[in-house]
Tab-separated table of C-alpha atoms in Angstrom:
chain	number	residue	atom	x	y	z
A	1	UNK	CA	59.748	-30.425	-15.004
A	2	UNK	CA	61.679	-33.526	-13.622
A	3	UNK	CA	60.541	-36.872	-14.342
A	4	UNK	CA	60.899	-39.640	-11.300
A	5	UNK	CA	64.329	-39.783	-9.375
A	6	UNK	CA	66.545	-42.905	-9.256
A	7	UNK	CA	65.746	-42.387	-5.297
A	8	UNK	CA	61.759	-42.076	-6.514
A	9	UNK	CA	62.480	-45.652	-8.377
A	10	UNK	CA	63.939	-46.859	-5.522
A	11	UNK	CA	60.222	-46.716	-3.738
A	12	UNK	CA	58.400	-48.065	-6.448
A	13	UNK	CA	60.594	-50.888	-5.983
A	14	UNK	CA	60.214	-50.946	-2.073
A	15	UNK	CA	56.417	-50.312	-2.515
A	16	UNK	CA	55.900	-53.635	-4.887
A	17	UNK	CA	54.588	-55.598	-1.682
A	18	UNK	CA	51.860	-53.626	-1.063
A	19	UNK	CA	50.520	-53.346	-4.915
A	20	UNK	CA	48.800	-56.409	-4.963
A	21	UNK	CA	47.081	-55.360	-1.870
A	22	UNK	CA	43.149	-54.345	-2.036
A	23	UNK	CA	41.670	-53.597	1.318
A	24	UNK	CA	37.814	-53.253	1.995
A	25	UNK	CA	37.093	-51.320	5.073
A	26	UNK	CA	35.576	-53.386	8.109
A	27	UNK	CA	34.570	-52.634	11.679
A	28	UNK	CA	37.240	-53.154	14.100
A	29	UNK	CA	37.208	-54.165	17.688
A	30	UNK	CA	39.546	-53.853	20.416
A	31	UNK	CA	41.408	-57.314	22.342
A	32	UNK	CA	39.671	-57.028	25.658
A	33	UNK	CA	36.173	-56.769	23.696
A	34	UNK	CA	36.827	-59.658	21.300
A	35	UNK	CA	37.774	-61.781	24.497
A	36	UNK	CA	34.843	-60.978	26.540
A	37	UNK	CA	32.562	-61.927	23.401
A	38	UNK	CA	34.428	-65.444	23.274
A	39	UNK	CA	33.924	-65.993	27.281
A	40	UNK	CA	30.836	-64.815	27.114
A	41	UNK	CA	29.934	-67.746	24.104
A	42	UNK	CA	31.433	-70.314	26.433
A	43	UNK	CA	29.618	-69.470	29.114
A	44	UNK	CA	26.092	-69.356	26.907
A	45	UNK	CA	27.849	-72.887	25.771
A	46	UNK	CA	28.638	-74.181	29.272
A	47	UNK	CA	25.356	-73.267	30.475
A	48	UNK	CA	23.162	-74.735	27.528
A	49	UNK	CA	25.118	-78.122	28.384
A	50	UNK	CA	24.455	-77.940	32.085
A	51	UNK	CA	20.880	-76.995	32.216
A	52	UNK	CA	20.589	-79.850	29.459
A	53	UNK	CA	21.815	-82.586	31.613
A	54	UNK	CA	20.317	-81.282	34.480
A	55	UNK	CA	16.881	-81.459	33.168
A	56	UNK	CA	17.647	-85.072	32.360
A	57	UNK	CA	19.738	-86.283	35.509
A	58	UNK	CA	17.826	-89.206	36.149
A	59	UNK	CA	19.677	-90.625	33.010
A	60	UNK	CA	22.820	-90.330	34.766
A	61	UNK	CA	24.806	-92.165	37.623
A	62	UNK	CA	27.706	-91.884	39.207
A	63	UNK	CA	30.217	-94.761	40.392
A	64	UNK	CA	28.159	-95.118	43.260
A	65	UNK	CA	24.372	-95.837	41.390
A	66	UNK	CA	23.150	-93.000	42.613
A	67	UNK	CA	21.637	-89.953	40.851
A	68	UNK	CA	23.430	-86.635	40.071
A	69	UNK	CA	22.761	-82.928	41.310
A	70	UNK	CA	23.043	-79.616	39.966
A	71	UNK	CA	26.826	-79.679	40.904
A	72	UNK	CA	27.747	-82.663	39.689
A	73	UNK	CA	25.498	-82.148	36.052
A	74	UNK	CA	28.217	-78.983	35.781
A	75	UNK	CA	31.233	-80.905	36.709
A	76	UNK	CA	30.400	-83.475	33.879
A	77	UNK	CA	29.916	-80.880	31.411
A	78	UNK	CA	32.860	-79.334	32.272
A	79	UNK	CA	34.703	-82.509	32.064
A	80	UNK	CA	32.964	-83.418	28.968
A	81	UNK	CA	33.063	-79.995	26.967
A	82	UNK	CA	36.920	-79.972	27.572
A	83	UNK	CA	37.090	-83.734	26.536
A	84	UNK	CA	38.653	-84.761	29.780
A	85	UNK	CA	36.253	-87.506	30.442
A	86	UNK	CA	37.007	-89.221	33.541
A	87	UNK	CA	34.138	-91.515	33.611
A	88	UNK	CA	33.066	-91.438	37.018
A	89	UNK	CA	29.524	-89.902	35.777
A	90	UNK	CA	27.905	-91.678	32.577
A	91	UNK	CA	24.697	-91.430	30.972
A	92	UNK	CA	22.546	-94.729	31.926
A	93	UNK	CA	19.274	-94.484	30.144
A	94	UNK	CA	18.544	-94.201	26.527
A	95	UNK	CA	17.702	-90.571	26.984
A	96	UNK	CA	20.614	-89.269	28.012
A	97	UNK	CA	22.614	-91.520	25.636
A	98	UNK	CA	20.736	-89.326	22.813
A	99	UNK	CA	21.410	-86.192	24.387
A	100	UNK	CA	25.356	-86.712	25.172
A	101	UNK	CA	25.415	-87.886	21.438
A	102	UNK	CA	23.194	-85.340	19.102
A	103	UNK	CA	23.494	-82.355	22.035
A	104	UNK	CA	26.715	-82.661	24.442
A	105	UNK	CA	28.812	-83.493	21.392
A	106	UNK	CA	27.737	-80.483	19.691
A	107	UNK	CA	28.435	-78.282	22.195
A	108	UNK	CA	31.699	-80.117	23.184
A	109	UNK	CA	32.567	-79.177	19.315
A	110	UNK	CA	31.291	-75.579	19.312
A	111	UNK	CA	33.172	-74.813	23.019
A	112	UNK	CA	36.241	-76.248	21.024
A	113	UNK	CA	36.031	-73.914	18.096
A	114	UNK	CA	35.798	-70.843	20.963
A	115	UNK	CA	38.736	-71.975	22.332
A	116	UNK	CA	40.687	-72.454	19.465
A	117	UNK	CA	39.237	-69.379	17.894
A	118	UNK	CA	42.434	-67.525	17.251
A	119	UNK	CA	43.672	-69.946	14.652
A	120	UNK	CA	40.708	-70.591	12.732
A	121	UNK	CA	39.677	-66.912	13.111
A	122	UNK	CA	42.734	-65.873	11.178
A	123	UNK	CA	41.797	-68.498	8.751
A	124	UNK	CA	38.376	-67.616	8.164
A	125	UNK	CA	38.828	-63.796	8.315
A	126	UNK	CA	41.042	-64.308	5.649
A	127	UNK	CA	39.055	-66.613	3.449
A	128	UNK	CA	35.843	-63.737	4.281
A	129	UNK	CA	38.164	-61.014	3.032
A	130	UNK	CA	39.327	-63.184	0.139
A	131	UNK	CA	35.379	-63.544	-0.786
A	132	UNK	CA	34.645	-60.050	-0.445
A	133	UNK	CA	37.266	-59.282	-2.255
A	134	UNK	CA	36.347	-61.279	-5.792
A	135	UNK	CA	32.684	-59.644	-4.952
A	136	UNK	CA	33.695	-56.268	-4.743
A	137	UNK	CA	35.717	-56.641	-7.696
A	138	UNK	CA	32.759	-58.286	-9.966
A	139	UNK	CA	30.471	-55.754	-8.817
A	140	UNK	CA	31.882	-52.538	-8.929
A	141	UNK	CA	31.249	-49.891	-11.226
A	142	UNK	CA	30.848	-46.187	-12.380
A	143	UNK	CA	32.967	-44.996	-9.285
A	144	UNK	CA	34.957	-42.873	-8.302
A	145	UNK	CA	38.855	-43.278	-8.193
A	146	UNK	CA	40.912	-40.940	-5.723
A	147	UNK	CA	44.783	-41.198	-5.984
A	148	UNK	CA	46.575	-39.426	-2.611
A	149	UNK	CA	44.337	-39.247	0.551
A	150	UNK	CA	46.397	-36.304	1.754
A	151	UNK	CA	44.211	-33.148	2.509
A	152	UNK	CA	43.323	-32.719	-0.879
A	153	UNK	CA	41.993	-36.022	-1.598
A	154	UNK	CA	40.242	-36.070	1.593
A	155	UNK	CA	38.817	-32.806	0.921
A	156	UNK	CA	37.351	-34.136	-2.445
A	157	UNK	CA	35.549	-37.357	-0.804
A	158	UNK	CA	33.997	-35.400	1.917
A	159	UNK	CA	32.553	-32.843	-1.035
A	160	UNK	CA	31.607	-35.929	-2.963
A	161	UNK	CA	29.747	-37.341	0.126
A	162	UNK	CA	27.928	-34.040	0.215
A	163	UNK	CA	26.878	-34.266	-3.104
A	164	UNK	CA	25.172	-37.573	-2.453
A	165	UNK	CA	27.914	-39.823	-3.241
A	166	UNK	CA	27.839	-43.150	-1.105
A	167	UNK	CA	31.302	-44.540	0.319
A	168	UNK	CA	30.659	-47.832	-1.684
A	169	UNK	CA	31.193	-45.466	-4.955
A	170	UNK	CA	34.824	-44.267	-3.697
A	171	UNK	CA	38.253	-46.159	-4.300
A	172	UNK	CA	41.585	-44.823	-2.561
A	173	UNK	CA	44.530	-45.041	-4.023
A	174	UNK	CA	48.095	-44.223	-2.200
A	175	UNK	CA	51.443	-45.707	-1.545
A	176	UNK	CA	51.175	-45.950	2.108
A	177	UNK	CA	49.539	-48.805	3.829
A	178	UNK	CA	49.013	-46.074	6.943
A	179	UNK	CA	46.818	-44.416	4.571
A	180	UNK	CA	44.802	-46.714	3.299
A	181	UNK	CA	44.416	-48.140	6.502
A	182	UNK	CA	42.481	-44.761	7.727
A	183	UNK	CA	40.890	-44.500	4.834
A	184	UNK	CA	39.413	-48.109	5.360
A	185	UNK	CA	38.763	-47.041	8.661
A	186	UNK	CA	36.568	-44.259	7.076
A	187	UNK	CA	34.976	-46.617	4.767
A	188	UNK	CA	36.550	-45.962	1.617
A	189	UNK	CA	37.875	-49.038	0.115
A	190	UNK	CA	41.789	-48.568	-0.871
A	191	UNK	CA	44.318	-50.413	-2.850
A	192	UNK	CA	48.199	-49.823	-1.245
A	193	UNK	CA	50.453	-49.080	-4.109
A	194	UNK	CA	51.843	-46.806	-6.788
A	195	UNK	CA	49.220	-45.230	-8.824
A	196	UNK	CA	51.469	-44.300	-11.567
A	197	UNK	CA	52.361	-48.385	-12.595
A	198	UNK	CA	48.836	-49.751	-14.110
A	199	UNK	CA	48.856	-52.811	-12.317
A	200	UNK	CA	48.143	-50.730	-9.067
A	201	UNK	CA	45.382	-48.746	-11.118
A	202	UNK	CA	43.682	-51.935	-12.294
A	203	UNK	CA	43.581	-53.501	-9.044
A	204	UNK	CA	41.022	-50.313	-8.316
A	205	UNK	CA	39.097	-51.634	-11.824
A	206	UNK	CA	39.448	-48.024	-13.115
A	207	UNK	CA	38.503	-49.812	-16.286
A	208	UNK	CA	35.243	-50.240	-14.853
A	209	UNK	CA	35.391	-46.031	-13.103
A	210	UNK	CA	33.272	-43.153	-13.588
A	211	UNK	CA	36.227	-40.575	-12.900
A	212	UNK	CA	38.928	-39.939	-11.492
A	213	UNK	CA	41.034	-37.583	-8.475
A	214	UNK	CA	44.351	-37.065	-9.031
A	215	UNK	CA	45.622	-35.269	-5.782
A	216	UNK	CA	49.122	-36.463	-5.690
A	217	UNK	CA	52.157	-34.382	-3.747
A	218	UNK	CA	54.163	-33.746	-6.578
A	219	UNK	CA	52.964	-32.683	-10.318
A	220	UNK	CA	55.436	-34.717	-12.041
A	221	UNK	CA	53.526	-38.011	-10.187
A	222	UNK	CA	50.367	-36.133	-11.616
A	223	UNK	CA	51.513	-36.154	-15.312
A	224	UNK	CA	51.950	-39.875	-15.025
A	225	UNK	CA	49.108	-40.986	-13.115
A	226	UNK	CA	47.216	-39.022	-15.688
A	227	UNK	CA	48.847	-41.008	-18.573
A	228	UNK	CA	48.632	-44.689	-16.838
A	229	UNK	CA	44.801	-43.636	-16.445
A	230	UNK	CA	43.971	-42.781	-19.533
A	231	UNK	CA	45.416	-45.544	-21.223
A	232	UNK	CA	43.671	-47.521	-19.362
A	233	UNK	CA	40.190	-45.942	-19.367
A	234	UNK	CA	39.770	-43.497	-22.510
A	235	UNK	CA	36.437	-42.915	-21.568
A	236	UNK	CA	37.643	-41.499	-18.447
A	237	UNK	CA	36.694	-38.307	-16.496
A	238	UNK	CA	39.922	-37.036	-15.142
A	239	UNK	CA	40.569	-34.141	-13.113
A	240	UNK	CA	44.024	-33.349	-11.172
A	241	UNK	CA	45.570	-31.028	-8.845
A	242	UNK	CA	48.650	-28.954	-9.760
A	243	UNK	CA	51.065	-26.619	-7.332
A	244	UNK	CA	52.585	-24.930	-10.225
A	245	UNK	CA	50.635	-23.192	-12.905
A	246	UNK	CA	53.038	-23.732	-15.541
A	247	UNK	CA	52.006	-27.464	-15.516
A	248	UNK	CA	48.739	-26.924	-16.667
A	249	UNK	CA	48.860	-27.227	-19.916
A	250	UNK	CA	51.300	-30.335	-19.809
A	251	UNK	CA	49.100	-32.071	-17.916
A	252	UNK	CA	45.583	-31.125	-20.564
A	253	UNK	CA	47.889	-32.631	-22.852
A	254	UNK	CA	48.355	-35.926	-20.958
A	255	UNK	CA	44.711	-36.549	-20.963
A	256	UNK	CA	43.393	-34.260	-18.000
A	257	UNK	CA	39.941	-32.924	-18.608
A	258	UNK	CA	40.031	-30.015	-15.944
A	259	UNK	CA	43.331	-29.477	-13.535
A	260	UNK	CA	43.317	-27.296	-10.491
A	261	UNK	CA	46.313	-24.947	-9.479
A	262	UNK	CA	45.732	-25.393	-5.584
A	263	UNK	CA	48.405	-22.957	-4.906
A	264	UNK	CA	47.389	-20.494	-7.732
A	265	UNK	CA	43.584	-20.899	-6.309
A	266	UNK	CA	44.356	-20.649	-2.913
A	267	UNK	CA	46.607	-17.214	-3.697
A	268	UNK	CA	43.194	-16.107	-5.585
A	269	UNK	CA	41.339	-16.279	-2.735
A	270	UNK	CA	43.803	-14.597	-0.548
A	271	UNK	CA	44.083	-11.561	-2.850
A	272	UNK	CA	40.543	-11.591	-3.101
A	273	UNK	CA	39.904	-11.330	0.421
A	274	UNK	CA	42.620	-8.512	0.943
A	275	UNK	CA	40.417	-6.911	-1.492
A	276	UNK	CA	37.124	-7.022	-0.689
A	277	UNK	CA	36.891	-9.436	2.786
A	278	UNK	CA	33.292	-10.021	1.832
A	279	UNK	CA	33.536	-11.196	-1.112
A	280	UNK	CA	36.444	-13.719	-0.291
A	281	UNK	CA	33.771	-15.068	2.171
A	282	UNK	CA	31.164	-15.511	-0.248
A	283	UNK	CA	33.563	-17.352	-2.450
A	284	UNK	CA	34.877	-19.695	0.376
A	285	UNK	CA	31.193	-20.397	1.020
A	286	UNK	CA	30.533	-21.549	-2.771
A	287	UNK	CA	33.435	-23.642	-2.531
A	288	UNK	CA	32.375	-25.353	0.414
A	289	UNK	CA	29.555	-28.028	-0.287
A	290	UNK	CA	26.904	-28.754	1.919
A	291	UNK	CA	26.885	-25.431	3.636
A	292	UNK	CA	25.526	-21.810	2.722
A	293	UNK	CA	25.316	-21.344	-0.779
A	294	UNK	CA	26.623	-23.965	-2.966
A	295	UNK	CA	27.206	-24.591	-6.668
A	296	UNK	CA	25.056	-27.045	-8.511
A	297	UNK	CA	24.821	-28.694	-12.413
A	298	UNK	CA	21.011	-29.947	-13.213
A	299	UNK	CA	19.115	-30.145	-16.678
A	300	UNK	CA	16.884	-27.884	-17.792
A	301	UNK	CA	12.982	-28.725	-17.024
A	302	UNK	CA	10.631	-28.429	-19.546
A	303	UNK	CA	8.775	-24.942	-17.917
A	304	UNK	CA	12.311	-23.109	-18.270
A	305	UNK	CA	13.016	-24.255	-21.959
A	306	UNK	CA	12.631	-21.378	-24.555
A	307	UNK	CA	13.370	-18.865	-21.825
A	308	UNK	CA	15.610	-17.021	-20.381
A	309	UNK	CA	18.499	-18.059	-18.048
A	310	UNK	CA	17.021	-14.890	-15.559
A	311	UNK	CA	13.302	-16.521	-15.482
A	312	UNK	CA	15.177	-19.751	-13.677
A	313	UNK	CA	14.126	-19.825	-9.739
A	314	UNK	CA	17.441	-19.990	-9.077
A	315	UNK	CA	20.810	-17.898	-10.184
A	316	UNK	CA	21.868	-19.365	-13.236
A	317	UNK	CA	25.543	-18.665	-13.862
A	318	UNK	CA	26.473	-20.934	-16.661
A	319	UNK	CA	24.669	-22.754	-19.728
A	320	UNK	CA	26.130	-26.258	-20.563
A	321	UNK	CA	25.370	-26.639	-24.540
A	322	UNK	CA	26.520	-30.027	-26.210
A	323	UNK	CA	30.437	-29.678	-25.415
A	324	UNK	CA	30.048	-25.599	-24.820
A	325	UNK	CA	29.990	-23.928	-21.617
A	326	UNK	CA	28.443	-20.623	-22.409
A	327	UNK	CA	28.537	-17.312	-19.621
A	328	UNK	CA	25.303	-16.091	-18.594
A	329	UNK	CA	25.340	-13.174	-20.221
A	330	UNK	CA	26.366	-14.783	-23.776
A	331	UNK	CA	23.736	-14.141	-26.868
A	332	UNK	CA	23.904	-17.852	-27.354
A	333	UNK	CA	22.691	-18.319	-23.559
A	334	UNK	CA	20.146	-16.192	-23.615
A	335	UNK	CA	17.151	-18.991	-24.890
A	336	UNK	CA	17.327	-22.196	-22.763
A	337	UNK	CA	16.979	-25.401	-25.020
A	338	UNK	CA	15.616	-28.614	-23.873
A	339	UNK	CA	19.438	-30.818	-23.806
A	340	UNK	CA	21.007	-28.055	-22.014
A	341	UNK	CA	22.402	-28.010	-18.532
A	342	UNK	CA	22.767	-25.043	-15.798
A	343	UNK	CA	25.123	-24.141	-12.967
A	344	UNK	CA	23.246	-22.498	-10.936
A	345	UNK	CA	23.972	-21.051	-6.946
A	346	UNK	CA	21.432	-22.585	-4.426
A	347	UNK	CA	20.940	-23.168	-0.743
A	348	UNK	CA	22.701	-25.834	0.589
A	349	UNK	CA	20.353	-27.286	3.019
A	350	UNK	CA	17.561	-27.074	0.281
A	351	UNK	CA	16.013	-30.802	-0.522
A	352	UNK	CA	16.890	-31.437	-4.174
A	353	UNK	CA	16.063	-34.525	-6.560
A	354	UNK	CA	19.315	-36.169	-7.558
A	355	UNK	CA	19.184	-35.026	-11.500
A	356	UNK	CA	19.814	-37.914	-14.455
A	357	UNK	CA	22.227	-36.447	-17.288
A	358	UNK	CA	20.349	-37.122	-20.893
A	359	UNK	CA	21.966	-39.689	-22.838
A	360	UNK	CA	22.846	-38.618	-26.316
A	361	UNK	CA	19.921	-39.379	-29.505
A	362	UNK	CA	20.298	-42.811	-30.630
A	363	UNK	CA	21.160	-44.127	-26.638
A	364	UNK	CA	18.831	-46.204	-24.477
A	365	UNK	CA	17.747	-44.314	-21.435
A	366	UNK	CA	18.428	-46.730	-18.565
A	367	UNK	CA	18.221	-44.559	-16.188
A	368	UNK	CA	21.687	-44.770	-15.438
A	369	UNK	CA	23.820	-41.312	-14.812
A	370	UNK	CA	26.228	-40.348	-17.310
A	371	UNK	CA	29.543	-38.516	-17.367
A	372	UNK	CA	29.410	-34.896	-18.370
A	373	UNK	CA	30.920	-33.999	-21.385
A	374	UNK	CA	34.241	-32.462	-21.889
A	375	UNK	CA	33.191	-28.535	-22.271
A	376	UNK	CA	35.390	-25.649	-23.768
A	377	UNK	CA	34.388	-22.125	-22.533
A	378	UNK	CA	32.590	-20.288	-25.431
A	379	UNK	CA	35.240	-17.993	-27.218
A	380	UNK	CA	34.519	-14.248	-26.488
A	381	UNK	CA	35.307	-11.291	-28.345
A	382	UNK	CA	38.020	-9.711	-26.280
A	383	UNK	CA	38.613	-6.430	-28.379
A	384	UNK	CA	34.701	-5.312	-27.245
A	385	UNK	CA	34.312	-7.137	-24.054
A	386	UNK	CA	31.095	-7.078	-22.465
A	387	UNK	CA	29.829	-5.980	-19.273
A	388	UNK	CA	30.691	-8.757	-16.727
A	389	UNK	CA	27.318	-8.235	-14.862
A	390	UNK	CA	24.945	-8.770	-18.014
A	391	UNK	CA	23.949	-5.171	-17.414
């Protein structure tokens, strides 16, 4: 397998600008929206000052003595709120003097800011995003880190969603700001950059992440993403996408705790369904979370420990053991016991409690979820196999 290009360098280089970007999503508005809120505020502005004077137009004369009227109270706040101030209309009594100073001035100030609210909107946006930015970064935790928000990234966060993941618990990582700006538009937050330097990584605190999706382009990019990750977070859930199968084991051996063949799976599924149609369709429904039947990991409760996997109210097809994943029909599966864990198949629509993963003896149970441990399927006896079905 190739390693990067001197062209592939080349972009790393190009894409430096954008590494020590981090953007949060936000709500966006269009131009014609954003300027009819701003007239709209000077108008509320203009009209506050008006009805203000108005109220109190005895206070004021004009250069001939005489009092004002509705018109003239809104030609002095016009001329006042745009400090134009020709003088011809001033306040008189004490009363007015106290409103021009601790109301009119106020408003003159505010009506100001709306008209000069490109600048310092630019200004404060960027000292909002700045803030956001150190709080996101001090507060962020135990989530989920997704490098390439191609198809198969995308894919993942939508199943994640499903699964009761919020967006706040999902970082994007990818070298295009086009991307990330979708992405953010979504309401992921993304960093813009390479995800196979570590300065790019840390800028999503995967030091601070649950897991992460590697669901880069090329496998090569996969082998080193998977590296940079997991010397940065040892502790680190990491599972990656593949095209060829051949790269599987090189990239278990980088630190990847499961890796997907997409094109091997995919070709799977397609011979499957040239097989037998119907069961290619019940297999594209397990795969797809949140509809049909799905695929779900919970604990054991305490009425279904010390019996069998078959007494479960729902199919069990796997027993999680400590760092074993054991087949239903395995002797060592066939007694449930308290620590383990199931995969079972369930409805998808069906209501169920969000499960906590038991922390290991000597732990404090915080409550918090934990990461899985890294299983190995049980070895089997392969020169007396055993009826697939249990039966």
């Amino acid at each position: 397998m190739k390693l990067l290009s001197s062209r592939r360098r080349g972009k790393i280089a190009y894409a430096d600008e954008y590494t020590f970007r981090v953007q949060l999503p936000r709500q966006l508005t269009g131009p014609l929206i954003q300027v009819a809120k701003r007239l709209l505020m000077a108008h509320v502005v203009l009209f506050v000052a008006v009805i203000t004077v108005y109220l109190d137009r005895d206070g004021y004369t004009d250069n001939a003595g005489d009092g004002i009227t509705l018109l003239e109270s809104l030609y002095y706040v016009t001329v006042s709120l745009s400090t134009t101030g020709y003088g011809d209309i001033y306040p008189s009594s004490e009363t007015a003097r106290l409103l021009t100073t601790f109301v009119i001035t106020p408003l003159r100030i505010l009506f100001l800011i709306i008209l000069v609210g490109t600048s310092l909107e630019v200004l404060t946006e960027r000292t909002r995003q700045q803030w956001r930015l150190s709080h996101w970064r001090s507060v962020v935790r135990d989530h989920t880190v997704i490098v390439g928000f191609g198809t198969k990234g995308r894919t993942a966060a939508e199943t994640l969603l499903t699964a009761g993941a919020t967006k706040e618990q999902i970082v994007v990582v990818d070298p295009s700001a086009k991307v990330i700006d979708a992405a953010n538009a979504d309401g992921f937050a993304g960093v813009v950059g390479d995800a196979t330097r570590s300065s790019v990584l840390e800028r999503a605190r995967l030091d601070r992440a649950r897991q992460i999706v590697i669901a880069t382009q090329r496998d090569d990019t996969a082998v080193l993403v998977t590296l940079t990750a997991r010397q940065i977070n040892k502790q680190l859930n990491v599972v990656a996408s593949v095209r060829e199968e051949e790269n599987v084991p090189l990239l278990k051996q980088s630190g990847a705790d499961s890796v997907i063949t997409s094109s091997g799976a995919a070709g799977r599924l397609l011979g499957l369904s040239l097989i037998s149609p119907s069961a290619g369709h019940v297999m594209e429904d397990l795969i797809q979370q949140g509809e049909g039947l799905t695929l779900a990991e919970r604990p054991v409760t305490k009425a279904e420990a010390g019996r069998s996997p078959r007494e479960c109210p729902e199919l069990v097809l796997s027993v999680i053991r400590g760092h074993r994943l054991l087949h239903f029909d395995d002797p060592d599966a066939a007694v449930l016991q308290p620590q383990d864990r199931v995969v079972i198949i369930r409805r998808a629509f069906e209501e169920q409690p969000k499960p906590k993963l038991r922390r290991s003896s000597g732990e404090d149970d915080t409550g918090e979820l934990r990461t899985p441990p890294k299983m190995q399927p049980a070895k089997r006896d392969w020169q007396a196999p055993r009826d697939d079905l249990g039966q």
